Amino acid sequence: MRIFVFLVLLTVAIGTENLNSHVFPRPLIIEYPEKQLRDELKCTTWRFVVETNNLSPWKTIPEECADYVKEYMVGPGYKMEIDRVSDEAGEYAKSVDLGDDGRDVWIFDVDETLLSNLPYYSDHRYGLEVFDDVEFDKWVENGTAPALGSSLKLYQEVLKLGFKVFLLTGRSERHRSVTVENLMNAGFHDWHKLILRGSDDHGKTATTYKSERRNAMVEEGFRIVGNSGDQWSDLLGSSMSYRSFKLPNPMYYIL
């Protein structure tokens, strides 16, 4: 008898659930592949550590993060982040009370700051390959690197505000003419000075070389009010700017 009553109640309960299923739908449970989620979180964490300069010098991106870095660089994430950094830099530039002596300077790095080498790195797996300076020099000598749109906007803004613009790049002096042509074709004009590595600078780390050049600016009486670069070596060292703006770059690291 007890079994009969249980079966009747169970039948009624199931029937009621079916009748009311359109009113109280069961929750949809989605199970993500555990390895896919773990790999994505690992690569997100790796990029965070890279951008905060908490990772010791590295030569290539992790093998398992190749797709992650590619999707970041060609997707909306990279553009949104460089736009945000440039917008913040622009707001800061507008807030500065410039002197009347024309000695307030904004420094820009060139590669991955004003000009994008993404076409080159798309052919070299977005940083998965060890950097080849010979191949990269061939790309530089083509003179076809496009402008980063938000950086061009910031560049034009700081010029209009009255800053002196110094371009401080790790490119070699022998690439001066092609660099000038590439910059001008990309929309960059009217800089005060373009500084490239001379013969005495080869062998120096980027941090040392750029610090020495900034020291020289200060000795000449310039005030380094702003500095934009994609590498920490563009920003750290001696004679640092009043404020520095780090653009994202998970494809390579320069000491």
PDB file of C-alpha atoms in Angstrom:
ATOM      1  CA  MET A   1       0.000   0.000   0.000  1.00  0.00           C
ATOM      2  CA  ARG A   2       2.813   2.411   0.902  1.00  0.00           C
ATOM      3  CA  ILE A   3       4.540   1.685  -2.399  1.00  0.00           C
ATOM      4  CA  PHE A   4       1.302   2.355  -4.281  1.00  0.00           C
ATOM      5  CA  VAL A   5       0.819   5.739  -2.550  1.00  0.00           C
ATOM      6  CA  PHE A   6       4.452   6.718  -3.249  1.00  0.00           C
ATOM      7  CA  LEU A   7       4.080   5.924  -6.939  1.00  0.00           C
ATOM      8  CA  VAL A   8       0.843   7.937  -7.162  1.00  0.00           C
ATOM      9  CA  LEU A   9       2.440  10.967  -5.504  1.00  0.00           C
ATOM     10  CA  LEU A  10       5.510  10.692  -7.707  1.00  0.00           C
ATOM     11  CA  THR A  11       3.347  10.582 -10.826  1.00  0.00           C
ATOM     12  CA  VAL A  12       1.404  13.661  -9.716  1.00  0.00           C
ATOM     13  CA  ALA A  13       4.613  15.537  -8.922  1.00  0.00           C
ATOM     14  CA  ILE A  14       6.148  14.781 -12.317  1.00  0.00           C
ATOM     15  CA  GLY A  15       2.935  15.709 -14.069  1.00  0.00           C
ATOM     16  CA  THR A  16       2.718  18.990 -12.169  1.00  0.00           C
ATOM     17  CA  GLU A  17       6.339  19.810 -13.016  1.00  0.00           C
ATOM     18  CA  ASN A  18       5.708  19.206 -16.712  1.00  0.00           C
ATOM     19  CA  LEU A  19       2.570  21.383 -16.662  1.00  0.00           C
ATOM     20  CA  ASN A  20       4.351  24.239 -14.901  1.00  0.00           C
ATOM     21  CA  SER A  21       7.716  23.911 -16.593  1.00  0.00           C
ATOM     22  CA  HIS A  22       6.987  26.994 -18.705  1.00  0.00           C
ATOM     23  CA  VAL A  23       6.501  28.985 -15.487  1.00  0.00           C
ATOM     24  CA  PHE A  24       9.542  27.804 -13.507  1.00  0.00           C
ATOM     25  CA  PRO A  25      12.184  26.707 -16.026  1.00  0.00           C
ATOM     26  CA  ARG A  26      15.093  24.733 -14.744  1.00  0.00           C
ATOM     27  CA  PRO A  27      18.364  26.724 -14.564  1.00  0.00           C
ATOM     28  CA  LEU A  28      20.736  26.255 -17.505  1.00  0.00           C
ATOM     29  CA  ILE A  29      24.080  24.936 -16.340  1.00  0.00           C
ATOM     30  CA  ILE A  30      27.005  25.471 -18.722  1.00  0.00           C
ATOM     31  CA  GLU A  31      30.171  23.551 -18.108  1.00  0.00           C
ATOM     32  CA  TYR A  32      33.324  25.148 -19.536  1.00  0.00           C
ATOM     33  CA  PRO A  33      36.177  22.892 -20.556  1.00  0.00           C
ATOM     34  CA  GLU A  34      38.448  22.997 -17.530  1.00  0.00           C
ATOM     35  CA  LYS A  35      41.723  23.065 -19.505  1.00  0.00           C
ATOM     36  CA  GLN A  36      40.541  25.875 -21.798  1.00  0.00           C
ATOM     37  CA  LEU A  37      39.526  28.021 -18.840  1.00  0.00           C
ATOM     38  CA  ARG A  38      42.749  27.267 -16.985  1.00  0.00           C
ATOM     39  CA  ASP A  39      44.914  28.153 -20.015  1.00  0.00           C
ATOM     40  CA  GLU A  40      43.049  31.413 -20.601  1.00  0.00           C
ATOM     41  CA  LEU A  41      43.410  32.457 -16.975  1.00  0.00           C
ATOM     42  CA  LYS A  42      47.076  31.516 -17.040  1.00  0.00           C
ATOM     43  CA  CYS A  43      47.699  33.697 -20.103  1.00  0.00           C
ATOM     44  CA  THR A  44      45.666  36.587 -18.697  1.00  0.00           C
ATOM     45  CA  THR A  45      47.731  36.420 -15.520  1.00  0.00           C
ATOM     46  CA  TRP A  46      50.951  36.215 -17.530  1.00  0.00           C
ATOM     47  CA  ARG A  47      50.050  39.367 -19.488  1.00  0.00           C
ATOM     48  CA  PHE A  48      49.166  41.205 -16.277  1.00  0.00           C
ATOM     49  CA  VAL A  49      52.550  40.329 -14.778  1.00  0.00           C
ATOM     50  CA  VAL A  50      54.281  41.439 -17.991  1.00  0.00           C
ATOM     51  CA  GLU A  51      52.511  44.802 -18.112  1.00  0.00           C
ATOM     52  CA  THR A  52      53.216  45.523 -14.447  1.00  0.00           C
ATOM     53  CA  ASN A  53      56.923  44.764 -14.977  1.00  0.00           C
ATOM     54  CA  ASN A  54      56.934  41.940 -12.465  1.00  0.00           C
ATOM     55  CA  LEU A  55      58.397  39.348 -14.834  1.00  0.00           C
ATOM     56  CA  SER A  56      62.144  39.037 -15.307  1.00  0.00           C
ATOM     57  CA  PRO A  57      63.463  39.581 -18.867  1.00  0.00           C
ATOM     58  CA  TRP A  58      61.814  37.162 -21.281  1.00  0.00           C
ATOM     59  CA  LYS A  59      62.566  36.298 -24.908  1.00  0.00           C
ATOM     60  CA  THR A  60      59.319  34.845 -26.244  1.00  0.00           C
ATOM     61  CA  ILE A  61      55.705  34.568 -25.213  1.00  0.00           C
ATOM     62  CA  PRO A  62      54.660  31.222 -23.661  1.00  0.00           C
ATOM     63  CA  GLU A  63      53.846  28.576 -26.240  1.00  0.00           C
ATOM     64  CA  GLU A  64      50.393  27.993 -24.789  1.00  0.00           C
ATOM     65  CA  CYS A  65      49.585  31.724 -25.017  1.00  0.00           C
ATOM     66  CA  ALA A  66      50.175  32.081 -28.771  1.00  0.00           C
ATOM     67  CA  ASP A  67      46.478  32.150 -29.666  1.00  0.00           C
ATOM     68  CA  TYR A  68      45.668  34.326 -26.663  1.00  0.00           C
ATOM     69  CA  VAL A  69      48.207  37.018 -27.642  1.00  0.00           C
ATOM     70  CA  LYS A  70      47.121  36.924 -31.279  1.00  0.00           C
ATOM     71  CA  GLU A  71      43.452  37.363 -30.364  1.00  0.00           C
ATOM     72  CA  TYR A  72      44.336  40.197 -28.000  1.00  0.00           C
ATOM     73  CA  MET A  73      46.457  42.072 -30.544  1.00  0.00           C
ATOM     74  CA  VAL A  74      44.043  41.793 -33.488  1.00  0.00           C
ATOM     75  CA  GLY A  75      40.846  41.989 -31.441  1.00  0.00           C
ATOM     76  CA  PRO A  76      39.219  44.913 -29.650  1.00  0.00           C
ATOM     77  CA  GLY A  77      41.141  44.519 -26.385  1.00  0.00           C
ATOM     78  CA  TYR A  78      44.456  45.989 -27.555  1.00  0.00           C
ATOM     79  CA  LYS A  79      42.859  48.958 -29.291  1.00  0.00           C
ATOM     80  CA  MET A  80      40.638  49.741 -26.318  1.00  0.00           C
ATOM     81  CA  GLU A  81      43.597  49.713 -23.958  1.00  0.00           C
ATOM     82  CA  ILE A  82      45.876  51.937 -26.049  1.00  0.00           C
ATOM     83  CA  ASP A  83      42.936  54.291 -26.584  1.00  0.00           C
ATOM     84  CA  ARG A  84      42.427  54.477 -22.819  1.00  0.00           C
ATOM     85  CA  VAL A  85      46.104  55.141 -22.096  1.00  0.00           C
ATOM     86  CA  SER A  86      46.254  57.864 -24.751  1.00  0.00           C
ATOM     87  CA  ASP A  87      43.039  59.464 -23.500  1.00  0.00           C
ATOM     88  CA  GLU A  88      44.416  59.599 -19.955  1.00  0.00           C
ATOM     89  CA  ALA A  89      47.674  61.093 -21.248  1.00  0.00           C
ATOM     90  CA  GLY A  90      45.708  63.705 -23.175  1.00  0.00           C
ATOM     91  CA  GLU A  91      43.752  64.722 -20.080  1.00  0.00           C
ATOM     92  CA  TYR A  92      46.974  65.063 -18.128  1.00  0.00           C
ATOM     93  CA  ALA A  93      48.587  67.134 -20.891  1.00  0.00           C
ATOM     94  CA  LYS A  94      45.655  69.557 -20.829  1.00  0.00           C
ATOM     95  CA  SER A  95      46.039  69.991 -17.077  1.00  0.00           C
ATOM     96  CA  VAL A  96      49.694  71.059 -17.266  1.00  0.00           C
ATOM     97  CA  ASP A  97      50.494  74.728 -16.801  1.00  0.00           C
ATOM     98  CA  LEU A  98      53.218  75.172 -19.415  1.00  0.00           C
ATOM     99  CA  GLY A  99      56.039  77.651 -18.893  1.00  0.00           C
ATOM    100  CA  ASP A 100      56.595  80.609 -21.182  1.00  0.00           C
ATOM    101  CA  ASP A 101      60.112  79.524 -22.143  1.00  0.00           C
ATOM    102  CA  GLY A 102      59.171  76.656 -24.491  1.00  0.00           C
ATOM    103  CA  ARG A 103      61.104  74.142 -22.378  1.00  0.00           C
ATOM    104  CA  ASP A 104      58.297  71.710 -21.551  1.00  0.00           C
ATOM    105  CA  VAL A 105      58.884  68.401 -23.326  1.00  0.00           C
ATOM    106  CA  TRP A 106      56.812  65.338 -24.138  1.00  0.00           C
ATOM    107  CA  ILE A 107      58.846  62.276 -25.166  1.00  0.00           C
ATOM    108  CA  PHE A 108      57.484  59.580 -27.452  1.00  0.00           C
ATOM    109  CA  ASP A 109      59.036  56.226 -28.221  1.00  0.00           C
ATOM    110  CA  VAL A 110      58.515  55.150 -31.849  1.00  0.00           C
ATOM    111  CA  ASP A 111      57.947  51.399 -32.263  1.00  0.00           C
ATOM    112  CA  GLU A 112      54.648  50.179 -30.764  1.00  0.00           C
ATOM    113  CA  THR A 113      54.106  53.711 -29.459  1.00  0.00           C
ATOM    114  CA  LEU A 114      53.732  55.911 -32.548  1.00  0.00           C
ATOM    115  CA  LEU A 115      54.218  53.283 -35.251  1.00  0.00           C
ATOM    116  CA  SER A 116      52.782  49.772 -35.192  1.00  0.00           C
ATOM    117  CA  ASN A 117      54.891  46.793 -36.223  1.00  0.00           C
ATOM    118  CA  LEU A 118      51.916  44.446 -36.011  1.00  0.00           C
ATOM    119  CA  PRO A 119      52.184  43.543 -39.740  1.00  0.00           C
ATOM    120  CA  TYR A 120      55.720  42.287 -39.044  1.00  0.00           C
ATOM    121  CA  TYR A 121      54.782  40.392 -35.887  1.00  0.00           C
ATOM    122  CA  SER A 122      51.765  38.802 -37.560  1.00  0.00           C
ATOM    123  CA  ASP A 123      54.298  37.050 -39.799  1.00  0.00           C
ATOM    124  CA  HIS A 124      56.400  36.073 -36.789  1.00  0.00           C
ATOM    125  CA  ARG A 125      53.676  34.549 -34.622  1.00  0.00           C
ATOM    126  CA  TYR A 126      53.061  37.593 -32.419  1.00  0.00           C
ATOM    127  CA  GLY A 127      56.208  37.121 -30.341  1.00  0.00           C
ATOM    128  CA  LEU A 128      56.380  33.335 -30.250  1.00  0.00           C
ATOM    129  CA  GLU A 129      59.618  33.431 -32.277  1.00  0.00           C
ATOM    130  CA  VAL A 130      62.927  34.655 -30.855  1.00  0.00           C
ATOM    131  CA  PHE A 131      63.574  38.217 -32.036  1.00  0.00           C
ATOM    132  CA  ASP A 132      65.642  38.380 -35.239  1.00  0.00           C
ATOM    133  CA  ASP A 133      67.231  41.810 -35.591  1.00  0.00           C
ATOM    134  CA  VAL A 134      68.221  41.181 -39.220  1.00  0.00           C
ATOM    135  CA  GLU A 135      64.662  40.373 -40.254  1.00  0.00           C
ATOM    136  CA  PHE A 136      63.266  43.247 -38.230  1.00  0.00           C
ATOM    137  CA  ASP A 137      65.716  45.683 -39.840  1.00  0.00           C
ATOM    138  CA  LYS A 138      64.413  44.579 -43.243  1.00  0.00           C
ATOM    139  CA  TRP A 139      60.905  45.459 -42.087  1.00  0.00           C
ATOM    140  CA  VAL A 140      62.054  48.859 -40.772  1.00  0.00           C
ATOM    141  CA  GLU A 141      63.754  49.591 -44.087  1.00  0.00           C
ATOM    142  CA  ASN A 142      60.442  49.087 -45.900  1.00  0.00           C
ATOM    143  CA  GLY A 143      59.183  52.191 -44.126  1.00  0.00           C
ATOM    144  CA  THR A 144      55.560  51.048 -44.157  1.00  0.00           C
ATOM    145  CA  ALA A 145      54.682  50.783 -40.449  1.00  0.00           C
ATOM    146  CA  PRO A 146      51.225  52.323 -39.865  1.00  0.00           C
ATOM    147  CA  ALA A 147      50.395  54.852 -37.161  1.00  0.00           C
ATOM    148  CA  LEU A 148      48.680  53.887 -33.946  1.00  0.00           C
ATOM    149  CA  GLY A 149      45.587  56.057 -34.265  1.00  0.00           C
ATOM    150  CA  SER A 150      45.208  57.056 -30.628  1.00  0.00           C
ATOM    151  CA  SER A 151      48.903  57.912 -30.397  1.00  0.00           C
ATOM    152  CA  LEU A 152      48.653  60.134 -33.460  1.00  0.00           C
ATOM    153  CA  LYS A 153      45.750  61.939 -31.821  1.00  0.00           C
ATOM    154  CA  LEU A 154      47.726  62.433 -28.587  1.00  0.00           C
ATOM    155  CA  TYR A 155      50.801  63.550 -30.549  1.00  0.00           C
ATOM    156  CA  GLN A 156      48.810  66.236 -32.334  1.00  0.00           C
ATOM    157  CA  GLU A 157      47.163  67.329 -29.081  1.00  0.00           C
ATOM    158  CA  VAL A 158      50.423  67.879 -27.191  1.00  0.00           C
ATOM    159  CA  LEU A 159      51.848  69.857 -30.112  1.00  0.00           C
ATOM    160  CA  LYS A 160      48.797  72.134 -30.153  1.00  0.00           C
ATOM    161  CA  LEU A 161      49.110  72.624 -26.406  1.00  0.00           C
ATOM    162  CA  GLY A 162      52.642  73.948 -26.874  1.00  0.00           C
ATOM    163  CA  PHE A 163      54.844  71.049 -25.805  1.00  0.00           C
ATOM    164  CA  LYS A 164      58.175  70.402 -27.474  1.00  0.00           C
ATOM    165  CA  VAL A 165      58.045  66.859 -28.835  1.00  0.00           C
ATOM    166  CA  PHE A 166      61.141  64.658 -28.664  1.00  0.00           C
ATOM    167  CA  LEU A 167      61.142  61.239 -30.323  1.00  0.00           C
ATOM    168  CA  LEU A 168      63.500  58.884 -28.510  1.00  0.00           C
ATOM    169  CA  THR A 169      63.854  55.522 -30.229  1.00  0.00           C
ATOM    170  CA  GLY A 170      66.072  52.467 -30.026  1.00  0.00           C
ATOM    171  CA  ARG A 171      66.346  52.413 -33.806  1.00  0.00           C
ATOM    172  CA  SER A 172      69.821  52.866 -35.250  1.00  0.00           C
ATOM    173  CA  GLU A 173      71.066  56.170 -36.633  1.00  0.00           C
ATOM    174  CA  ARG A 174      71.510  54.464 -39.999  1.00  0.00           C
ATOM    175  CA  HIS A 175      67.721  54.200 -40.179  1.00  0.00           C
ATOM    176  CA  ARG A 176      67.144  57.922 -39.725  1.00  0.00           C
ATOM    177  CA  SER A 177      65.988  58.739 -43.243  1.00  0.00           C
ATOM    178  CA  VAL A 178      63.575  55.818 -43.558  1.00  0.00           C
ATOM    179  CA  THR A 179      62.242  56.478 -40.052  1.00  0.00           C
ATOM    180  CA  VAL A 180      61.620  60.141 -40.842  1.00  0.00           C
ATOM    181  CA  GLU A 181      59.862  59.205 -44.071  1.00  0.00           C
ATOM    182  CA  ASN A 182      57.763  56.527 -42.368  1.00  0.00           C
ATOM    183  CA  LEU A 183      56.735  58.868 -39.542  1.00  0.00           C
ATOM    184  CA  MET A 184      55.766  61.668 -41.897  1.00  0.00           C
ATOM    185  CA  ASN A 185      53.805  59.349 -44.187  1.00  0.00           C
ATOM    186  CA  ALA A 186      51.956  58.069 -41.113  1.00  0.00           C
ATOM    187  CA  GLY A 187      50.948  61.613 -40.143  1.00  0.00           C
ATOM    188  CA  PHE A 188      53.610  62.650 -37.619  1.00  0.00           C
ATOM    189  CA  HIS A 189      55.125  66.076 -38.250  1.00  0.00           C
ATOM    190  CA  ASP A 190      56.776  69.011 -36.479  1.00  0.00           C
ATOM    191  CA  TRP A 191      58.714  67.152 -33.800  1.00  0.00           C
ATOM    192  CA  HIS A 192      61.534  69.117 -32.192  1.00  0.00           C
ATOM    193  CA  LYS A 193      64.139  66.365 -32.221  1.00  0.00           C
ATOM    194  CA  LEU A 194      64.418  62.723 -33.354  1.00  0.00           C
ATOM    195  CA  ILE A 195      67.015  60.811 -31.320  1.00  0.00           C
ATOM    196  CA  LEU A 196      68.332  57.448 -32.538  1.00  0.00           C
ATOM    197  CA  ARG A 197      71.119  55.155 -31.310  1.00  0.00           C
ATOM    198  CA  GLY A 198      74.530  56.317 -32.444  1.00  0.00           C
ATOM    199  CA  SER A 199      77.608  54.119 -32.772  1.00  0.00           C
ATOM    200  CA  ASP A 200      78.533  54.815 -29.120  1.00  0.00           C
ATOM    201  CA  ASP A 201      75.105  53.627 -27.934  1.00  0.00           C
ATOM    202  CA  HIS A 202      75.244  50.116 -29.326  1.00  0.00           C
ATOM    203  CA  GLY A 203      75.688  47.553 -26.590  1.00  0.00           C
ATOM    204  CA  LYS A 204      73.913  49.679 -23.984  1.00  0.00           C
ATOM    205  CA  THR A 205      70.628  48.525 -22.539  1.00  0.00           C
ATOM    206  CA  ALA A 206      67.621  50.552 -23.605  1.00  0.00           C
ATOM    207  CA  THR A 207      67.184  51.811 -20.040  1.00  0.00           C
ATOM    208  CA  THR A 208      70.770  53.113 -19.928  1.00  0.00           C
ATOM    209  CA  TYR A 209      70.687  54.623 -23.423  1.00  0.00           C
ATOM    210  CA  LYS A 210      67.363  56.408 -22.922  1.00  0.00           C
ATOM    211  CA  SER A 211      68.298  57.605 -19.434  1.00  0.00           C
ATOM    212  CA  GLU A 212      71.476  59.170 -20.812  1.00  0.00           C
ATOM    213  CA  ARG A 213      69.546  60.959 -23.522  1.00  0.00           C
ATOM    214  CA  ARG A 214      66.976  62.236 -21.056  1.00  0.00           C
ATOM    215  CA  ASN A 215      69.786  63.401 -18.762  1.00  0.00           C
ATOM    216  CA  ALA A 216      71.160  65.432 -21.663  1.00  0.00           C
ATOM    217  CA  MET A 217      67.748  67.048 -22.216  1.00  0.00           C
ATOM    218  CA  VAL A 218      67.549  68.082 -18.572  1.00  0.00           C
ATOM    219  CA  GLU A 219      71.098  69.448 -18.683  1.00  0.00           C
ATOM    220  CA  GLU A 220      70.029  71.592 -21.639  1.00  0.00           C
ATOM    221  CA  GLY A 221      67.275  73.061 -19.483  1.00  0.00           C
ATOM    222  CA  PHE A 222      64.268  71.097 -20.728  1.00  0.00           C
ATOM    223  CA  ARG A 223      61.535  69.861 -18.383  1.00  0.00           C
ATOM    224  CA  ILE A 224      60.341  66.354 -19.213  1.00  0.00           C
ATOM    225  CA  VAL A 225      56.663  66.653 -18.395  1.00  0.00           C
ATOM    226  CA  GLY A 226      55.300  63.565 -20.184  1.00  0.00           C
ATOM    227  CA  ASN A 227      56.657  60.340 -21.638  1.00  0.00           C
ATOM    228  CA  SER A 228      54.839  57.675 -23.676  1.00  0.00           C
ATOM    229  CA  GLY A 229      56.302  54.252 -24.416  1.00  0.00           C
ATOM    230  CA  ASP A 230      55.387  50.589 -24.723  1.00  0.00           C
ATOM    231  CA  GLN A 231      58.401  49.277 -22.770  1.00  0.00           C
ATOM    232  CA  TRP A 232      59.321  49.946 -19.158  1.00  0.00           C
ATOM    233  CA  SER A 233      62.825  50.694 -20.432  1.00  0.00           C
ATOM    234  CA  ASP A 234      61.295  53.681 -22.262  1.00  0.00           C
ATOM    235  CA  LEU A 235      60.119  55.116 -18.957  1.00  0.00           C
ATOM    236  CA  LEU A 236      62.408  54.035 -16.109  1.00  0.00           C
ATOM    237  CA  GLY A 237      65.937  55.073 -15.168  1.00  0.00           C
ATOM    238  CA  SER A 238      67.191  58.581 -14.522  1.00  0.00           C
ATOM    239  CA  SER A 239      65.619  61.917 -15.448  1.00  0.00           C
ATOM    240  CA  MET A 240      62.176  60.367 -15.528  1.00  0.00           C
ATOM    241  CA  SER A 241      59.234  62.457 -16.673  1.00  0.00           C
ATOM    242  CA  TYR A 242      56.762  64.030 -14.276  1.00  0.00           C
ATOM    243  CA  ARG A 243      54.272  61.447 -15.517  1.00  0.00           C
ATOM    244  CA  SER A 244      54.813  58.385 -17.698  1.00  0.00           C
ATOM    245  CA  PHE A 245      52.267  56.471 -19.766  1.00  0.00           C
ATOM    246  CA  LYS A 246      52.865  52.781 -20.506  1.00  0.00           C
ATOM    247  CA  LEU A 247      51.177  51.382 -23.615  1.00  0.00           C
ATOM    248  CA  PRO A 248      50.463  47.643 -23.632  1.00  0.00           C
ATOM    249  CA  ASN A 249      52.768  45.271 -25.496  1.00  0.00           C
ATOM    250  CA  PRO A 250      52.748  41.537 -24.726  1.00  0.00           C
ATOM    251  CA  MET A 251      54.721  40.587 -27.866  1.00  0.00           C
ATOM    252  CA  TYR A 252      58.270  41.404 -26.778  1.00  0.00           C
ATOM    253  CA  TYR A 253      60.397  42.740 -23.948  1.00  0.00           C
ATOM    254  CA  ILE A 254      63.319  45.175 -24.200  1.00  0.00           C
ATOM    255  CA  LEU A 255      65.660  45.570 -21.249  1.00  0.00           C
TER     256      LEU A 255
END
